[in-house]
Short mmCIF file of C-alpha atoms in Angstrom, two decimals:
data_model
loop_
_atom_site.label_atom_id
_atom_site.label_comp_id
_atom_site.label_asym_id
_atom_site.label_seq_id
_atom_site.Cartn_x
_atom_site.Cartn_y
_atom_site.Cartn_z
CA MET A 1 -3.70 0.59 -12.84
CA LYS A 2 -1.25 -0.90 -10.34
CA ILE A 3 -2.71 -2.95 -7.50
CA LEU A 4 -0.76 -4.04 -4.43
CA VAL A 5 -1.86 -7.26 -2.73
CA PRO A 6 -0.47 -8.57 0.59
CA ASP A 7 1.76 -11.61 1.02
CA THR A 8 -0.42 -12.87 3.89
CA ILE A 9 -3.17 -14.35 1.73
CA LYS A 10 -3.47 -15.95 -1.71
CA LEU A 11 -5.68 -13.88 -4.00
CA ASP A 12 -6.36 -14.90 -7.57
CA LEU A 13 -6.79 -11.62 -9.43
CA SER A 14 -5.73 -13.11 -12.78
CA THR A 15 -8.91 -11.87 -14.48
CA LEU A 16 -7.63 -8.31 -14.15
CA GLU A 17 -5.67 -6.73 -16.99
CA ASP A 18 -4.03 -4.43 -14.45
CA GLU A 19 -0.57 -4.85 -12.91
CA VAL A 20 -0.85 -6.84 -9.69
CA VAL A 21 2.12 -6.73 -7.31
CA ILE A 22 2.56 -8.75 -4.12
CA TYR A 23 4.07 -6.77 -1.23
CA GLN A 24 5.31 -7.66 2.27
CA VAL A 25 2.97 -6.44 4.99
CA ASP A 26 5.75 -6.01 7.57
CA LYS A 27 8.12 -3.95 5.39
CA PRO A 28 7.93 -0.46 3.85
CA ILE A 29 6.36 -0.36 0.38
CA PRO A 30 9.22 -0.61 -2.18
CA ALA A 31 9.96 2.68 -3.89
CA GLU A 32 9.19 1.29 -7.34
CA HIS A 33 5.65 0.41 -6.26
CA ARG A 34 4.68 3.56 -4.40
CA ASP A 35 2.86 4.73 -7.52
CA ALA A 36 0.12 2.12 -7.01
CA GLU A 37 -3.49 3.27 -7.03
CA VAL A 38 -5.01 0.36 -5.09
CA MET A 39 -3.73 -1.38 -1.97
CA VAL A 40 -5.29 -4.48 -0.44
CA ALA A 41 -4.52 -4.88 3.27
CA TRP A 42 -4.60 -8.01 5.42
CA ARG A 43 -2.70 -8.47 8.69
CA ASN A 44 -0.45 -5.49 7.96
CA THR A 45 1.75 -3.99 10.63
CA SER A 46 0.87 -0.48 11.76
CA GLN A 47 4.29 0.69 10.51
CA ASN A 48 3.58 -0.68 7.03
CA LEU A 49 0.22 1.08 6.85
CA SER A 50 1.53 4.41 8.11
CA ASP A 51 4.43 4.20 5.66
CA ALA A 52 1.99 3.57 2.81
CA ALA A 53 -0.14 6.52 3.91
CA ARG A 54 2.89 8.83 3.77
CA SER A 55 4.60 7.55 0.63
CA MET A 56 1.89 6.66 -1.93
CA PRO A 57 0.64 9.88 -3.57
CA ASN A 58 -1.37 8.13 -6.31
CA LEU A 59 -3.34 5.90 -3.94
CA ARG A 60 -7.10 5.98 -4.55
CA LEU A 61 -8.36 2.91 -2.70
CA VAL A 62 -7.32 0.87 0.34
CA GLN A 63 -9.33 -2.34 0.58
CA THR A 64 -8.84 -3.98 3.96
CA LEU A 65 -10.02 -7.56 4.30
CA ALA A 66 -10.60 -7.09 8.02
CA ALA A 67 -14.17 -6.67 9.18
CA GLY A 68 -13.02 -3.89 11.50
CA PRO A 69 -11.10 -1.21 9.55
CA ASP A 70 -9.74 0.54 12.66
CA SER A 71 -6.04 -0.10 11.93
CA VAL A 72 -6.37 1.29 8.39
CA LEU A 73 -8.44 4.25 9.51
CA SER A 74 -5.80 5.20 12.10
CA ALA A 75 -2.87 4.93 9.65
CA GLY A 76 -3.21 8.49 8.35
CA PHE A 77 -4.34 8.02 4.75
CA ALA A 78 -5.36 11.22 2.96
CA ASP A 79 -9.00 12.22 2.95
CA ASN A 80 -9.25 11.60 -0.79
CA VAL A 81 -8.25 7.92 -0.41
CA ALA A 82 -11.28 5.66 -0.26
CA ILE A 83 -11.13 3.02 2.49
CA THR A 84 -13.35 -0.02 2.24
CA SER A 85 -13.74 -2.73 4.87
CA GLY A 86 -14.04 -6.50 4.71
CA ARG A 87 -17.48 -6.44 6.27
CA SER A 88 -19.30 -9.74 5.59
CA LEU A 89 -16.10 -11.64 4.66
CA HIS A 90 -15.82 -13.01 8.19
CA ASP A 91 -19.46 -13.56 9.07
CA GLY A 92 -19.36 -17.35 8.90
CA PRO A 93 -16.00 -17.99 10.58
CA VAL A 94 -16.60 -15.46 13.39
CA ALA A 95 -20.11 -16.79 14.00
CA GLU A 96 -18.67 -20.31 14.25
CA HIS A 97 -15.99 -19.28 16.72
CA ALA A 98 -18.44 -17.22 18.75
CA LEU A 99 -20.74 -20.24 18.99
CA ALA A 100 -17.79 -22.44 20.00
CA LEU A 101 -16.80 -20.01 22.78
CA ILE A 102 -20.39 -19.66 23.97
CA LEU A 103 -20.87 -23.42 24.19
CA ALA A 104 -17.45 -23.91 25.79
CA ALA A 105 -18.33 -21.34 28.45
CA VAL A 106 -21.88 -22.55 29.06
CA ARG A 107 -20.82 -26.19 29.32
CA ARG A 108 -17.60 -25.24 31.17
CA MET A 109 -15.32 -27.08 28.78
CA ASP A 110 -12.39 -25.26 30.40
CA GLN A 111 -13.02 -27.15 33.65
CA LEU A 112 -13.48 -30.45 31.84
CA MET A 113 -10.26 -30.01 29.88
CA GLU A 114 -8.39 -29.32 33.11
CA SER A 115 -9.79 -32.55 34.51
CA GLN A 116 -8.77 -34.45 31.39
CA ASN A 117 -5.22 -33.07 31.58
CA ALA A 118 -5.09 -34.20 35.22
CA SER A 119 -6.54 -37.64 34.35
CA GLU A 120 -9.46 -36.97 36.68
CA TRP A 121 -13.11 -37.97 36.27
CA ASN A 122 -14.77 -34.72 37.38
CA GLN A 123 -17.57 -36.00 39.59
CA PRO A 124 -18.26 -32.59 41.23
CA TYR A 125 -18.91 -31.12 37.77
CA ASN A 126 -21.19 -34.03 36.94
CA ALA A 127 -23.18 -33.39 40.11
CA ALA A 128 -23.39 -29.63 39.54
CA GLN A 129 -24.38 -30.00 35.90
CA SER A 130 -27.21 -32.39 36.73
CA ALA A 131 -28.54 -30.59 39.81
CA PRO A 132 -32.08 -29.22 39.31
CA ASP A 133 -31.24 -25.73 40.61
CA THR A 134 -28.32 -25.26 38.17
CA GLU A 135 -29.99 -26.68 35.08
CA GLN A 136 -30.26 -23.35 33.23
CA LEU A 137 -26.57 -22.59 33.74
CA TYR A 138 -25.41 -25.46 31.55
CA THR A 139 -27.64 -25.09 28.51
CA LEU A 140 -28.56 -22.59 25.82
CA ASP A 141 -32.08 -24.00 25.67
CA GLY A 142 -34.17 -21.23 27.20
CA ALA A 143 -31.16 -18.96 27.81
CA ASN A 144 -31.37 -15.23 27.15
CA VAL A 145 -28.52 -14.32 24.80
CA THR A 146 -27.83 -10.65 24.13
CA ILE A 147 -25.70 -9.75 21.10
CA TRP A 148 -24.08 -6.34 21.48
CA GLY A 149 -23.37 -4.97 18.02
CA PHE A 150 -26.01 -6.48 15.75
CA GLY A 151 -24.50 -6.41 12.28
CA SER A 152 -23.92 -9.03 9.63
CA ILE A 153 -21.93 -11.37 11.92
CA ALA A 154 -24.82 -11.34 14.38
CA GLY A 155 -27.09 -12.12 11.45
CA ARG A 156 -25.22 -15.42 11.02
CA LEU A 157 -24.85 -16.17 14.73
CA ALA A 158 -28.35 -15.44 15.98
CA PRO A 159 -30.13 -18.22 14.01
CA LEU A 160 -27.57 -20.76 15.26
CA LEU A 161 -28.30 -19.77 18.84
CA ALA A 162 -32.04 -19.78 18.24
CA ALA A 163 -31.80 -23.29 16.77
CA LEU A 164 -30.40 -24.41 20.13
CA GLY A 165 -33.35 -22.86 21.94
CA ALA A 166 -31.86 -19.51 22.98
CA ASN A 167 -33.88 -16.30 23.17
CA VAL A 168 -31.79 -13.81 21.18
CA THR A 169 -31.96 -10.03 21.58
CA GLY A 170 -29.74 -7.59 19.72
CA VAL A 171 -28.39 -4.24 20.87
CA ALA A 172 -27.61 -1.54 18.31
CA SER A 173 -27.78 2.22 17.82
CA SER A 174 -31.44 2.03 16.85
CA LYS A 175 -34.22 -0.36 17.85
CA GLY A 176 -36.35 -2.49 15.59
CA GLU A 177 -35.99 -5.90 14.00
CA ARG A 178 -32.95 -7.24 12.15
CA TYR A 179 -32.55 -10.65 10.57
CA GLY A 180 -35.84 -11.62 12.22
CA PHE A 181 -34.69 -10.83 15.78
CA PRO A 182 -35.68 -8.00 18.14
CA VAL A 183 -33.09 -5.26 18.58
CA VAL A 184 -33.09 -2.66 21.36
CA ALA A 185 -31.31 0.66 21.45
CA ASP A 186 -28.72 1.74 24.02
CA ASP A 187 -31.32 3.30 26.34
CA GLU A 188 -32.95 -0.10 26.89
CA PHE A 189 -29.67 -1.97 27.25
CA PRO A 190 -29.48 -1.86 31.09
CA ASN A 191 -32.92 -3.46 31.41
CA VAL A 192 -31.96 -6.24 28.99
CA LEU A 193 -28.69 -6.88 30.82
CA ARG A 194 -30.46 -7.71 34.08
CA THR A 195 -31.99 -10.85 32.53
CA THR A 196 -29.07 -11.76 30.26
CA ASP A 197 -27.49 -15.20 30.59
CA VAL A 198 -24.91 -14.72 27.83
CA LEU A 199 -23.63 -11.34 26.60
CA VAL A 200 -21.83 -11.54 23.26
CA SER A 201 -19.89 -8.49 22.09
CA ILE A 202 -19.26 -7.98 18.37
CA LEU A 203 -18.62 -4.25 18.77
CA PRO A 204 -16.14 -2.48 16.48
CA ALA A 205 -13.32 -0.36 17.91
CA THR A 206 -14.34 3.28 17.70
CA PRO A 207 -13.89 6.25 20.07
CA GLU A 208 -17.49 5.70 21.18
CA THR A 209 -17.00 2.02 22.04
CA ALA A 210 -13.71 2.34 23.98
CA ASP A 211 -14.09 0.44 27.30
CA ALA A 212 -17.79 -0.05 26.52
CA LEU A 213 -17.82 -3.12 28.77
CA SER A 214 -17.34 -1.05 31.90
CA GLU A 215 -17.71 -1.65 35.60
CA GLU A 216 -21.20 -0.17 35.36
CA ILE A 217 -22.27 -2.57 32.60
CA LEU A 218 -20.77 -5.57 34.40
CA ARG A 219 -22.69 -4.74 37.57
CA GLU A 220 -25.96 -4.82 35.63
CA LEU A 221 -25.36 -8.46 34.65
CA PRO A 222 -26.41 -11.34 36.92
CA ASP A 223 -23.46 -13.04 38.63
CA THR A 224 -24.37 -16.21 36.70
CA ALA A 225 -23.89 -14.47 33.34
CA ILE A 226 -21.25 -15.23 30.70
CA PHE A 227 -19.40 -12.64 28.63
CA VAL A 228 -17.99 -13.48 25.19
CA ASN A 229 -15.98 -11.05 23.05
CA VAL A 230 -15.31 -11.71 19.36
CA GLY A 231 -15.33 -8.02 18.42
CA ARG A 232 -12.41 -5.83 19.48
CA GLY A 233 -10.34 -5.82 22.66
CA ALA A 234 -10.44 -2.03 22.88
CA THR A 235 -14.12 -2.24 23.78
CA VAL A 236 -13.44 -3.92 27.15
CA ASP A 237 -12.24 -2.38 30.42
CA GLU A 238 -9.99 -5.31 31.23
CA ASP A 239 -9.37 -4.23 34.83
CA ALA A 240 -13.12 -4.15 35.46
CA LEU A 241 -13.53 -7.54 33.78
CA HIS A 242 -10.74 -9.07 35.85
CA ALA A 243 -12.29 -7.70 39.05
CA ALA A 244 -15.73 -9.10 38.17
CA LEU A 245 -14.24 -12.56 37.56
CA LYS A 246 -12.09 -12.47 40.69
CA GLU A 247 -15.01 -11.35 42.87
CA GLY A 248 -17.42 -13.92 41.41
CA ARG A 249 -19.69 -11.31 39.82
CA LEU A 250 -19.38 -13.02 36.43
CA ARG A 251 -19.58 -16.76 35.85
CA VAL A 252 -17.24 -17.02 32.85
CA ALA A 253 -15.57 -14.79 30.27
CA ALA A 254 -14.44 -16.06 26.85
CA LEU A 255 -12.21 -13.69 24.87
CA ASP A 256 -10.86 -13.98 21.35
CA VAL A 257 -9.54 -10.41 21.41
CA THR A 258 -7.64 -8.30 23.93
CA LYS A 259 -6.45 -4.70 24.13
CA VAL A 260 -2.84 -5.64 23.50
CA GLU A 261 -2.17 -8.48 21.08
CA PRO A 262 -0.44 -10.81 21.53
CA LEU A 263 -1.61 -10.74 25.14
CA PRO A 264 1.53 -10.16 27.25
CA ALA A 265 2.66 -13.07 29.42
CA ASP A 266 2.37 -10.88 32.52
CA SER A 267 -1.23 -9.87 31.85
CA THR A 268 -3.52 -10.55 34.79
CA LEU A 269 -6.10 -11.96 32.38
CA TRP A 270 -4.07 -15.17 32.01
CA SER A 271 -4.46 -15.94 35.69
CA ALA A 272 -8.02 -14.67 36.10
CA PRO A 273 -10.46 -17.32 37.31
CA ASN A 274 -13.07 -18.73 34.96
CA ILE A 275 -11.70 -17.36 31.72
CA ILE A 276 -11.19 -18.83 28.25
CA ILE A 277 -8.75 -17.05 25.92
CA THR A 278 -8.15 -17.72 22.23
CA PRO A 279 -5.51 -15.81 20.20
CA HIS A 280 -7.69 -13.70 17.87
CA VAL A 281 -8.50 -16.59 15.57
CA ALA A 282 -12.23 -16.09 15.00
CA GLY A 283 -11.95 -14.33 11.66
CA ASN A 284 -8.66 -15.44 10.15
CA ARG A 285 -10.25 -16.75 6.93
CA PRO A 286 -11.91 -14.02 4.86
CA LYS A 287 -14.46 -15.68 2.59
CA GLY A 288 -15.25 -14.10 -0.77
CA ALA A 289 -12.33 -11.65 -0.66
CA VAL A 290 -11.55 -11.85 -4.38
CA LYS A 291 -15.15 -11.09 -5.34
CA LEU A 292 -15.19 -8.01 -3.10
CA ILE A 293 -11.83 -6.76 -4.37
CA LEU A 294 -12.80 -7.16 -8.02
CA ALA A 295 -16.14 -5.44 -7.44
CA ASN A 296 -14.52 -2.45 -5.77
CA ILE A 297 -11.80 -2.12 -8.39
CA ALA A 298 -14.49 -2.13 -11.09
CA ALA A 299 -16.49 0.46 -9.16
CA LEU A 300 -13.39 2.62 -8.75
CA LYS A 301 -12.78 2.59 -12.50
CA GLU A 302 -16.42 3.28 -13.31
CA GLY A 303 -16.92 5.92 -10.65
CA THR A 304 -19.81 4.02 -9.06
CA PRO A 305 -20.37 3.51 -5.30
CA LEU A 306 -17.89 1.28 -3.52
CA THR A 307 -18.97 -1.63 -1.31
CA ASN A 308 -18.30 -1.23 2.43
CA GLN A 309 -16.82 2.27 2.10
CA VAL A 310 -15.99 3.68 5.52
CA ALA A 311 -13.85 6.72 4.61
CA GLY A 312 -12.63 8.80 1.69
#
């Protein structure tokens, strides 16, 4: 079996007796390697993926290391090609970054960094942060945090938030309890939003979640609320978000993902008030990738169920 691995990450697959070939993720697959049966994808260009989908007739498995397999799913691979995601590989790193963004937004580290860069001791911030009537705005202790998209990343993030005193509620397609936290379904979401202090989106990009953070959803949130997105940029109506920030209907937004990446220099998001933007760095370190790849290659050979299969 020939296995293609990307040049964007070091993967030790030396335990395999198969032929392992490193390929460039921003170039067409070389003709001599288009007979491969397995392709591992990580940070591939869309052109590379679509070329692979057209030119690799023997392909049986595409293992993406991304938690969200949307780019691979949209590349046009044949229906008989199994596609497996990197779900769970990014749980720790994304949870860490989400927590960092939440704390930065709650404690308004953006304002404090501006003051530092200007060599100013921000006394107005000090007064606002210590005022009795704004106490809840600057702490997670007692805050209502709603996690929209309650999968394995949320399972890592929620206990961290709870340890800081937050009341965590999940939102998913079905209600119940996950990872020890209450989860509501979409029909209860509007009621939860009205008492939400921090809304964290970890939604995947699907046709159903396009522009999920809409004008309607934003108007359900209190104007003191914070929005954090570590999921996918396609899930946010960026015009509606910009308007909410500009009009003071949202306290802060912290985004690690945007619809177009890199975010264009002329995007209005750069100049929006009260916004923190990071360049899609939450999940850049897949943990346990080799173990997942080896398990799925073994399953492919044995004809047993694949882990994280999303298509094929």
